[in-house]
Structures are given as structure tokens and as C-alpha cells.
């Protein structure tokens, strides 16, 4: 976790569990994903049930996968799954849930008391935005911007969590008490997708100059995407290579 400088007035000293965190984590917890799986799914159209038992060399697999990617034959990339456990602020989880072909299960504030863990960007985060909607860029913050943001956020988080705790202690239901918590509260979510859906997500949620359609995602969801892409590249290197070669566009 990054060290976050706080002014004395911002330090929440009343709750030892109170935490300001800048780290966003993604863990691959389960999967059934491989390049040979893509090849077998494609080959069933011509080889029938024999395709399931075929073993193919890397050269053949690479050629077929590139053909599928180039020709936008996408369904062979759907017969697999990757399940990730993400720990991120709620506003980042909401970005993730915009991808509606995925499956999600999120930590519920209806059923458990939420811990006081809140997001503050680290010192490397670009803090200012220049330009108009749809045509802007992020630039570094001015002197004191990060300290001001951290101090302001900590003050609000402290007050919000004190009110949340007071409501719970007064007997208000958790599902109502949670309404006072900010969207920067950390949440845990299981997210499952197939490779085709993941490539669509990566095309939108990463900023890459080599992409056919350059995207400008918010940095926090890009951190999630980068960690997912690392796992994807390790499991399906030929598919990932073809994805990059043909402009990072999902077939």
C-alpha cells in the first residue's frame, strides 16, 4: 500500500481499523482458458467430435487464432472462463459492471458491516483534466493538490463512517445505514468472463497507442484491466498476441 501523507487534522485517530488505501488488487481465482480450447472450438465446425481430442502444434494454433481474430470469427473465444477477485473502490466496481455479459457477485452491505477502508489516489496519479468531454487529457496536479485531496477525503470519510456506525448502533438496518458511505469505500467482487468479453473490456479500459481505437479510461479501472490482461496473456499467449496484432479489438 502506498504511503499517503495526511495533515494532522485529517488523521482519523478514533478507529484503529480506519485505512486509507491506494492499492487496487485483482487476483485470478479460477479459470478454464487456453489457446488449444479456442482451436478446438473452431475446429468442431469441420472436424466434429474429433476436434475435442485433437492436439495441435503452436504454429498451427497461432495461424488459426490469427485467422479467427482477423476475420472477426468471435464465438470460438467464448468457450472458456476466467474468474477474478477484485478489491477496489465502489466507483471502480461500477465501471466494471458496465460490461453486462460478465457475471458478478459483490460484497453486500446489506449482510455485513462494512470496514472503514477508503480510496485515495497515490502520489503518481494525474489529478487534473484539460480539454472538453470526449477530447481531454490528464495532467499532473499542481503543488499541494494531492495533500489537499487526501486531507479533504479523509475528513469526509471519517465523518461518514462515524455516522454509519452511529446508525448501526441505533438499530438502523445495514441496508439503510450504508447510504451514508461514499463510493470510494472499498468493495470486493467476483467477476467472471470469457476471453471474447475480456478482450472487449481491455479494448475499452486500457490506454494504448497501438490500439485501432484509442481509449481514455479512468486510471482506476485501467489498473484493474492491466492486472487482468497480465493473467490473460499468461493463460492464452497466442490469443493475446493476435489481439494485440489486430488492433486490440475483440472479434
PDB file of C-alpha atoms in Angstrom, residues 33-231:
ATOM      1  CA  UNK A  33      -8.834 -20.913 -20.527  1.00  0.00           C
ATOM      2  CA  UNK A  34      -6.261 -21.939 -23.120  1.00  0.00           C
ATOM      3  CA  UNK A  35      -5.320 -21.374 -26.728  1.00  0.00           C
ATOM      4  CA  UNK A  36      -5.990 -25.039 -27.589  1.00  0.00           C
ATOM      5  CA  UNK A  37      -9.528 -24.559 -26.300  1.00  0.00           C
ATOM      6  CA  UNK A  38     -10.072 -21.801 -28.872  1.00  0.00           C
ATOM      7  CA  UNK A  39      -8.690 -24.036 -31.633  1.00  0.00           C
ATOM      8  CA  UNK A  40     -10.877 -26.987 -30.660  1.00  0.00           C
ATOM      9  CA  UNK A  41     -13.984 -24.797 -30.531  1.00  0.00           C
ATOM     10  CA  UNK A  42     -13.218 -23.546 -34.021  1.00  0.00           C
ATOM     11  CA  UNK A  43     -12.317 -26.980 -35.403  1.00  0.00           C
ATOM     12  CA  UNK A  44     -15.585 -28.612 -34.333  1.00  0.00           C
ATOM     13  CA  UNK A  45     -17.256 -26.991 -37.325  1.00  0.00           C
ATOM     14  CA  UNK A  46     -15.152 -29.112 -39.701  1.00  0.00           C
ATOM     15  CA  UNK A  47     -13.849 -31.991 -37.570  1.00  0.00           C
ATOM     16  CA  UNK A  48     -16.930 -32.712 -35.460  1.00  0.00           C
ATOM     17  CA  UNK A  49     -16.428 -34.521 -32.159  1.00  0.00           C
ATOM     18  CA  UNK A  50     -12.880 -35.455 -33.158  1.00  0.00           C
ATOM     19  CA  UNK A  51     -11.901 -31.809 -32.542  1.00  0.00           C
ATOM     20  CA  UNK A  52     -12.152 -32.287 -28.773  1.00  0.00           C
ATOM     21  CA  UNK A  53      -9.327 -34.819 -28.811  1.00  0.00           C
ATOM     22  CA  UNK A  54      -7.039 -33.080 -31.275  1.00  0.00           C
ATOM     23  CA  UNK A  55      -3.595 -31.921 -30.286  1.00  0.00           C
ATOM     24  CA  UNK A  56      -2.175 -29.186 -32.473  1.00  0.00           C
ATOM     25  CA  UNK A  57       1.277 -27.608 -32.614  1.00  0.00           C
ATOM     26  CA  UNK A  58       1.885 -23.977 -31.772  1.00  0.00           C
ATOM     27  CA  UNK A  59       2.389 -22.992 -35.406  1.00  0.00           C
ATOM     28  CA  UNK A  60      -0.999 -24.357 -36.459  1.00  0.00           C
ATOM     29  CA  UNK A  61      -2.742 -22.881 -33.431  1.00  0.00           C
ATOM     30  CA  UNK A  62      -1.176 -19.472 -33.951  1.00  0.00           C
ATOM     31  CA  UNK A  63      -2.212 -19.391 -37.611  1.00  0.00           C
ATOM     32  CA  UNK A  64      -5.795 -20.401 -36.904  1.00  0.00           C
ATOM     33  CA  UNK A  65      -6.182 -17.997 -33.986  1.00  0.00           C
ATOM     34  CA  UNK A  66      -4.863 -15.138 -36.106  1.00  0.00           C
ATOM     35  CA  UNK A  67      -7.305 -16.066 -38.855  1.00  0.00           C
ATOM     36  CA  UNK A  68     -10.200 -16.074 -36.390  1.00  0.00           C
ATOM     37  CA  UNK A  69      -9.153 -12.728 -34.927  1.00  0.00           C
ATOM     38  CA  UNK A  70      -8.551 -11.085 -38.314  1.00  0.00           C
ATOM     39  CA  UNK A  71     -11.823 -12.390 -39.754  1.00  0.00           C
ATOM     40  CA  UNK A  72     -13.835 -11.442 -36.638  1.00  0.00           C
ATOM     41  CA  UNK A  73     -14.969 -15.033 -36.005  1.00  0.00           C
ATOM     42  CA  UNK A  74     -15.551 -14.450 -32.315  1.00  0.00           C
ATOM     43  CA  UNK A  75     -17.527 -17.398 -30.947  1.00  0.00           C
ATOM     44  CA  UNK A  76     -14.536 -19.802 -30.567  1.00  0.00           C
ATOM     45  CA  UNK A  77     -13.139 -17.350 -27.991  1.00  0.00           C
ATOM     46  CA  UNK A  78     -16.239 -17.769 -25.789  1.00  0.00           C
ATOM     47  CA  UNK A  79     -15.758 -21.414 -24.705  1.00  0.00           C
ATOM     48  CA  UNK A  80     -13.643 -20.686 -21.646  1.00  0.00           C
ATOM     49  CA  UNK A  81     -13.855 -18.657 -18.464  1.00  0.00           C
ATOM     50  CA  UNK A  82     -11.699 -16.574 -16.152  1.00  0.00           C
ATOM     51  CA  UNK A  83     -12.814 -15.623 -12.636  1.00  0.00           C
ATOM     52  CA  UNK A  84     -11.180 -12.699 -10.876  1.00  0.00           C
ATOM     53  CA  UNK A  85     -11.442 -11.411  -7.311  1.00  0.00           C
ATOM     54  CA  UNK A  86     -11.192  -7.623  -7.359  1.00  0.00           C
ATOM     55  CA  UNK A  87     -10.751  -5.317  -4.392  1.00  0.00           C
ATOM     56  CA  UNK A  88     -11.381  -1.745  -5.462  1.00  0.00           C
ATOM     57  CA  UNK A  89     -13.368   1.375  -4.581  1.00  0.00           C
ATOM     58  CA  UNK A  90     -17.062   1.150  -5.373  1.00  0.00           C
ATOM     59  CA  UNK A  91     -16.878   3.692  -8.197  1.00  0.00           C
ATOM     60  CA  UNK A  92     -14.375   1.433  -9.970  1.00  0.00           C
ATOM     61  CA  UNK A  93     -16.550  -1.636  -9.430  1.00  0.00           C
ATOM     62  CA  UNK A  94     -19.386   0.288 -11.096  1.00  0.00           C
ATOM     63  CA  UNK A  95     -17.199   0.842 -14.162  1.00  0.00           C
ATOM     64  CA  UNK A  96     -16.557  -2.891 -14.239  1.00  0.00           C
ATOM     65  CA  UNK A  97     -20.258  -3.713 -14.039  1.00  0.00           C
ATOM     66  CA  UNK A  98     -20.947  -1.711 -17.179  1.00  0.00           C
ATOM     67  CA  UNK A  99     -19.709  -4.810 -19.007  1.00  0.00           C
ATOM     68  CA  UNK A 100     -23.006  -6.646 -18.962  1.00  0.00           C
ATOM     69  CA  UNK A 101     -22.007 -10.000 -20.461  1.00  0.00           C
ATOM     70  CA  UNK A 102     -19.874 -10.714 -17.391  1.00  0.00           C
ATOM     71  CA  UNK A 103     -21.133 -12.379 -14.199  1.00  0.00           C
ATOM     72  CA  UNK A 104     -20.692 -10.575 -10.875  1.00  0.00           C
ATOM     73  CA  UNK A 105     -21.109 -11.214  -7.176  1.00  0.00           C
ATOM     74  CA  UNK A 106     -20.236  -8.312  -4.915  1.00  0.00           C
ATOM     75  CA  UNK A 107     -19.724  -7.896  -1.190  1.00  0.00           C
ATOM     76  CA  UNK A 108     -23.067  -6.839   0.276  1.00  0.00           C
ATOM     77  CA  UNK A 109     -23.524  -4.058   2.809  1.00  0.00           C
ATOM     78  CA  UNK A 110     -26.983  -5.493   3.471  1.00  0.00           C
ATOM     79  CA  UNK A 111     -25.496  -8.575   5.095  1.00  0.00           C
ATOM     80  CA  UNK A 112     -22.239  -7.451   6.694  1.00  0.00           C
ATOM     81  CA  UNK A 113     -20.866  -4.382   8.393  1.00  0.00           C
ATOM     82  CA  UNK A 114     -18.522  -2.543   6.055  1.00  0.00           C
ATOM     83  CA  UNK A 115     -14.963  -1.943   7.235  1.00  0.00           C
ATOM     84  CA  UNK A 116     -13.580   1.614   7.167  1.00  0.00           C
ATOM     85  CA  UNK A 117     -11.263   1.222   4.169  1.00  0.00           C
ATOM     86  CA  UNK A 118     -11.334   4.087   1.674  1.00  0.00           C
ATOM     87  CA  UNK A 119      -9.559   5.006  -1.536  1.00  0.00           C
ATOM     88  CA  UNK A 120      -7.154   7.875  -2.034  1.00  0.00           C
ATOM     89  CA  UNK A 121      -5.000   8.026  -5.193  1.00  0.00           C
ATOM     90  CA  UNK A 122      -1.275   7.689  -4.732  1.00  0.00           C
ATOM     91  CA  UNK A 123       1.215  10.446  -5.472  1.00  0.00           C
ATOM     92  CA  UNK A 124       1.716   9.344  -9.087  1.00  0.00           C
ATOM     93  CA  UNK A 125      -1.951   9.746 -10.055  1.00  0.00           C
ATOM     94  CA  UNK A 126      -2.582  12.529 -12.585  1.00  0.00           C
ATOM     95  CA  UNK A 127      -5.029  14.819 -10.809  1.00  0.00           C
ATOM     96  CA  UNK A 128      -6.138  17.379 -13.379  1.00  0.00           C
ATOM     97  CA  UNK A 129      -8.093  17.118 -16.601  1.00  0.00           C
ATOM     98  CA  UNK A 130      -7.705  19.509 -19.513  1.00  0.00           C
ATOM     99  CA  UNK A 131      -9.967  19.780 -22.544  1.00  0.00           C
ATOM    100  CA  UNK A 132     -13.627  19.154 -23.227  1.00  0.00           C
ATOM    101  CA  UNK A 133     -15.621  15.929 -22.749  1.00  0.00           C
ATOM    102  CA  UNK A 134     -14.539  13.354 -25.298  1.00  0.00           C
ATOM    103  CA  UNK A 135     -11.376  15.294 -26.107  1.00  0.00           C
ATOM    104  CA  UNK A 136      -9.301  15.794 -22.993  1.00  0.00           C
ATOM    105  CA  UNK A 137      -6.113  14.621 -21.358  1.00  0.00           C
ATOM    106  CA  UNK A 138      -4.935  14.081 -17.812  1.00  0.00           C
ATOM    107  CA  UNK A 139      -2.082  16.195 -16.488  1.00  0.00           C
ATOM    108  CA  UNK A 140      -0.186  16.306 -13.169  1.00  0.00           C
ATOM    109  CA  UNK A 141      -1.706  18.206 -10.287  1.00  0.00           C
ATOM    110  CA  UNK A 142      -0.371  21.490  -9.003  1.00  0.00           C
ATOM    111  CA  UNK A 143       1.674  21.933  -5.842  1.00  0.00           C
ATOM    112  CA  UNK A 144      -0.360  20.808  -2.870  1.00  0.00           C
ATOM    113  CA  UNK A 145      -3.157  19.184  -4.894  1.00  0.00           C
ATOM    114  CA  UNK A 146      -2.516  15.682  -3.604  1.00  0.00           C
ATOM    115  CA  UNK A 147      -2.237  16.788   0.040  1.00  0.00           C
ATOM    116  CA  UNK A 148      -5.442  18.836  -0.299  1.00  0.00           C
ATOM    117  CA  UNK A 149      -7.312  15.922  -1.875  1.00  0.00           C
ATOM    118  CA  UNK A 150      -6.106  13.489   0.772  1.00  0.00           C
ATOM    119  CA  UNK A 151      -6.949  15.827   3.640  1.00  0.00           C
ATOM    120  CA  UNK A 152     -10.408  16.611   2.277  1.00  0.00           C
ATOM    121  CA  UNK A 153     -11.185  12.963   1.559  1.00  0.00           C
ATOM    122  CA  UNK A 154     -10.024  11.811   4.975  1.00  0.00           C
ATOM    123  CA  UNK A 155     -12.177  14.380   6.724  1.00  0.00           C
ATOM    124  CA  UNK A 156     -15.264  13.290   4.783  1.00  0.00           C
ATOM    125  CA  UNK A 157     -14.521   9.575   5.206  1.00  0.00           C
ATOM    126  CA  UNK A 158     -14.116   9.979   8.960  1.00  0.00           C
ATOM    127  CA  UNK A 159     -17.420  11.804   9.294  1.00  0.00           C
ATOM    128  CA  UNK A 160     -19.249   9.363   7.021  1.00  0.00           C
ATOM    129  CA  UNK A 161     -18.025   6.303   8.875  1.00  0.00           C
ATOM    130  CA  UNK A 162     -18.870   7.840  12.249  1.00  0.00           C
ATOM    131  CA  UNK A 163     -22.437   8.423  11.026  1.00  0.00           C
ATOM    132  CA  UNK A 164     -22.613   4.900   9.575  1.00  0.00           C
ATOM    133  CA  UNK A 165     -21.503   3.420  12.907  1.00  0.00           C
ATOM    134  CA  UNK A 166     -23.955   5.590  14.852  1.00  0.00           C
ATOM    135  CA  UNK A 167     -26.839   4.433  12.670  1.00  0.00           C
ATOM    136  CA  UNK A 168     -25.918   0.780  13.171  1.00  0.00           C
ATOM    137  CA  UNK A 169     -25.609   1.246  16.923  1.00  0.00           C
ATOM    138  CA  UNK A 170     -29.037   2.896  16.954  1.00  0.00           C
ATOM    139  CA  UNK A 171     -30.505  -0.207  15.340  1.00  0.00           C
ATOM    140  CA  UNK A 172     -30.956   1.069  11.789  1.00  0.00           C
ATOM    141  CA  UNK A 173     -30.770  -1.748   9.233  1.00  0.00           C
ATOM    142  CA  UNK A 174     -27.434  -2.194   7.482  1.00  0.00           C
ATOM    143  CA  UNK A 175     -29.119  -1.832   4.094  1.00  0.00           C
ATOM    144  CA  UNK A 176     -30.160   1.719   5.041  1.00  0.00           C
ATOM    145  CA  UNK A 177     -27.154   2.731   7.112  1.00  0.00           C
ATOM    146  CA  UNK A 178     -24.889   2.114   4.110  1.00  0.00           C
ATOM    147  CA  UNK A 179     -26.424   5.070   2.252  1.00  0.00           C
ATOM    148  CA  UNK A 180     -24.095   7.489   4.078  1.00  0.00           C
ATOM    149  CA  UNK A 181     -20.908   5.748   2.881  1.00  0.00           C
ATOM    150  CA  UNK A 182     -19.052   7.259  -0.107  1.00  0.00           C
ATOM    151  CA  UNK A 183     -18.426   5.494  -3.420  1.00  0.00           C
ATOM    152  CA  UNK A 184     -14.717   5.473  -2.575  1.00  0.00           C
ATOM    153  CA  UNK A 185     -15.382   2.767   0.042  1.00  0.00           C
ATOM    154  CA  UNK A 186     -13.586  -0.460  -0.891  1.00  0.00           C
ATOM    155  CA  UNK A 187     -15.634  -3.417  -2.052  1.00  0.00           C
ATOM    156  CA  UNK A 188     -14.796  -6.988  -3.064  1.00  0.00           C
ATOM    157  CA  UNK A 189     -16.309  -8.561  -6.168  1.00  0.00           C
ATOM    158  CA  UNK A 190     -16.088 -11.825  -8.074  1.00  0.00           C
ATOM    159  CA  UNK A 191     -16.104 -11.194 -11.828  1.00  0.00           C
ATOM    160  CA  UNK A 192     -16.269 -13.956 -14.427  1.00  0.00           C
ATOM    161  CA  UNK A 193     -15.947 -13.566 -18.183  1.00  0.00           C
ATOM    162  CA  UNK A 194     -14.845 -15.397 -21.298  1.00  0.00           C
ATOM    163  CA  UNK A 195     -11.877 -14.353 -23.422  1.00  0.00           C
ATOM    164  CA  UNK A 196     -14.005 -12.573 -26.006  1.00  0.00           C
ATOM    165  CA  UNK A 197     -15.696 -10.433 -23.343  1.00  0.00           C
ATOM    166  CA  UNK A 198     -12.345  -9.806 -21.661  1.00  0.00           C
ATOM    167  CA  UNK A 199     -10.808  -8.556 -24.912  1.00  0.00           C
ATOM    168  CA  UNK A 200     -13.727  -6.159 -25.344  1.00  0.00           C
ATOM    169  CA  UNK A 201     -13.144  -4.918 -21.796  1.00  0.00           C
ATOM    170  CA  UNK A 202      -9.406  -4.479 -22.394  1.00  0.00           C
ATOM    171  CA  UNK A 203     -10.013  -2.566 -25.613  1.00  0.00           C
ATOM    172  CA  UNK A 204     -12.130  -0.035 -23.734  1.00  0.00           C
ATOM    173  CA  UNK A 205     -10.397   0.087 -20.358  1.00  0.00           C
ATOM    174  CA  UNK A 206      -6.743   0.458 -21.329  1.00  0.00           C
ATOM    175  CA  UNK A 207      -4.991   3.375 -22.983  1.00  0.00           C
ATOM    176  CA  UNK A 208      -2.724   2.028 -25.713  1.00  0.00           C
ATOM    177  CA  UNK A 209      -1.294   3.930 -28.671  1.00  0.00           C
ATOM    178  CA  UNK A 210      -1.195   0.711 -30.718  1.00  0.00           C
ATOM    179  CA  UNK A 211      -4.961   0.194 -30.407  1.00  0.00           C
ATOM    180  CA  UNK A 212      -7.102   0.652 -33.507  1.00  0.00           C
ATOM    181  CA  UNK A 213      -9.465   2.717 -31.359  1.00  0.00           C
ATOM    182  CA  UNK A 214      -7.525   4.501 -28.633  1.00  0.00           C
ATOM    183  CA  UNK A 215      -9.492   4.674 -25.387  1.00  0.00           C
ATOM    184  CA  UNK A 216      -9.048   7.033 -22.425  1.00  0.00           C
ATOM    185  CA  UNK A 217     -10.342   5.180 -19.353  1.00  0.00           C
ATOM    186  CA  UNK A 218     -10.254   6.442 -15.801  1.00  0.00           C
ATOM    187  CA  UNK A 219      -6.973   5.374 -14.282  1.00  0.00           C
ATOM    188  CA  UNK A 220      -8.511   3.254 -11.510  1.00  0.00           C
ATOM    189  CA  UNK A 221     -10.378   0.914 -13.878  1.00  0.00           C
ATOM    190  CA  UNK A 222      -7.280   0.798 -16.092  1.00  0.00           C
ATOM    191  CA  UNK A 223      -5.339  -0.578 -13.113  1.00  0.00           C
ATOM    192  CA  UNK A 224      -7.916  -3.385 -12.919  1.00  0.00           C
ATOM    193  CA  UNK A 225      -7.647  -4.014 -16.659  1.00  0.00           C
ATOM    194  CA  UNK A 226      -3.848  -4.134 -16.628  1.00  0.00           C
ATOM    195  CA  UNK A 227      -3.823  -6.832 -13.959  1.00  0.00           C
ATOM    196  CA  UNK A 228      -6.457  -8.865 -15.797  1.00  0.00           C
ATOM    197  CA  UNK A 229      -4.506  -8.568 -19.031  1.00  0.00           C
ATOM    198  CA  UNK A 230      -1.374  -9.900 -17.333  1.00  0.00           C
ATOM    199  CA  UNK A 231      -3.282 -13.064 -16.316  1.00  0.00           C
TER     200      UNK A 231
END
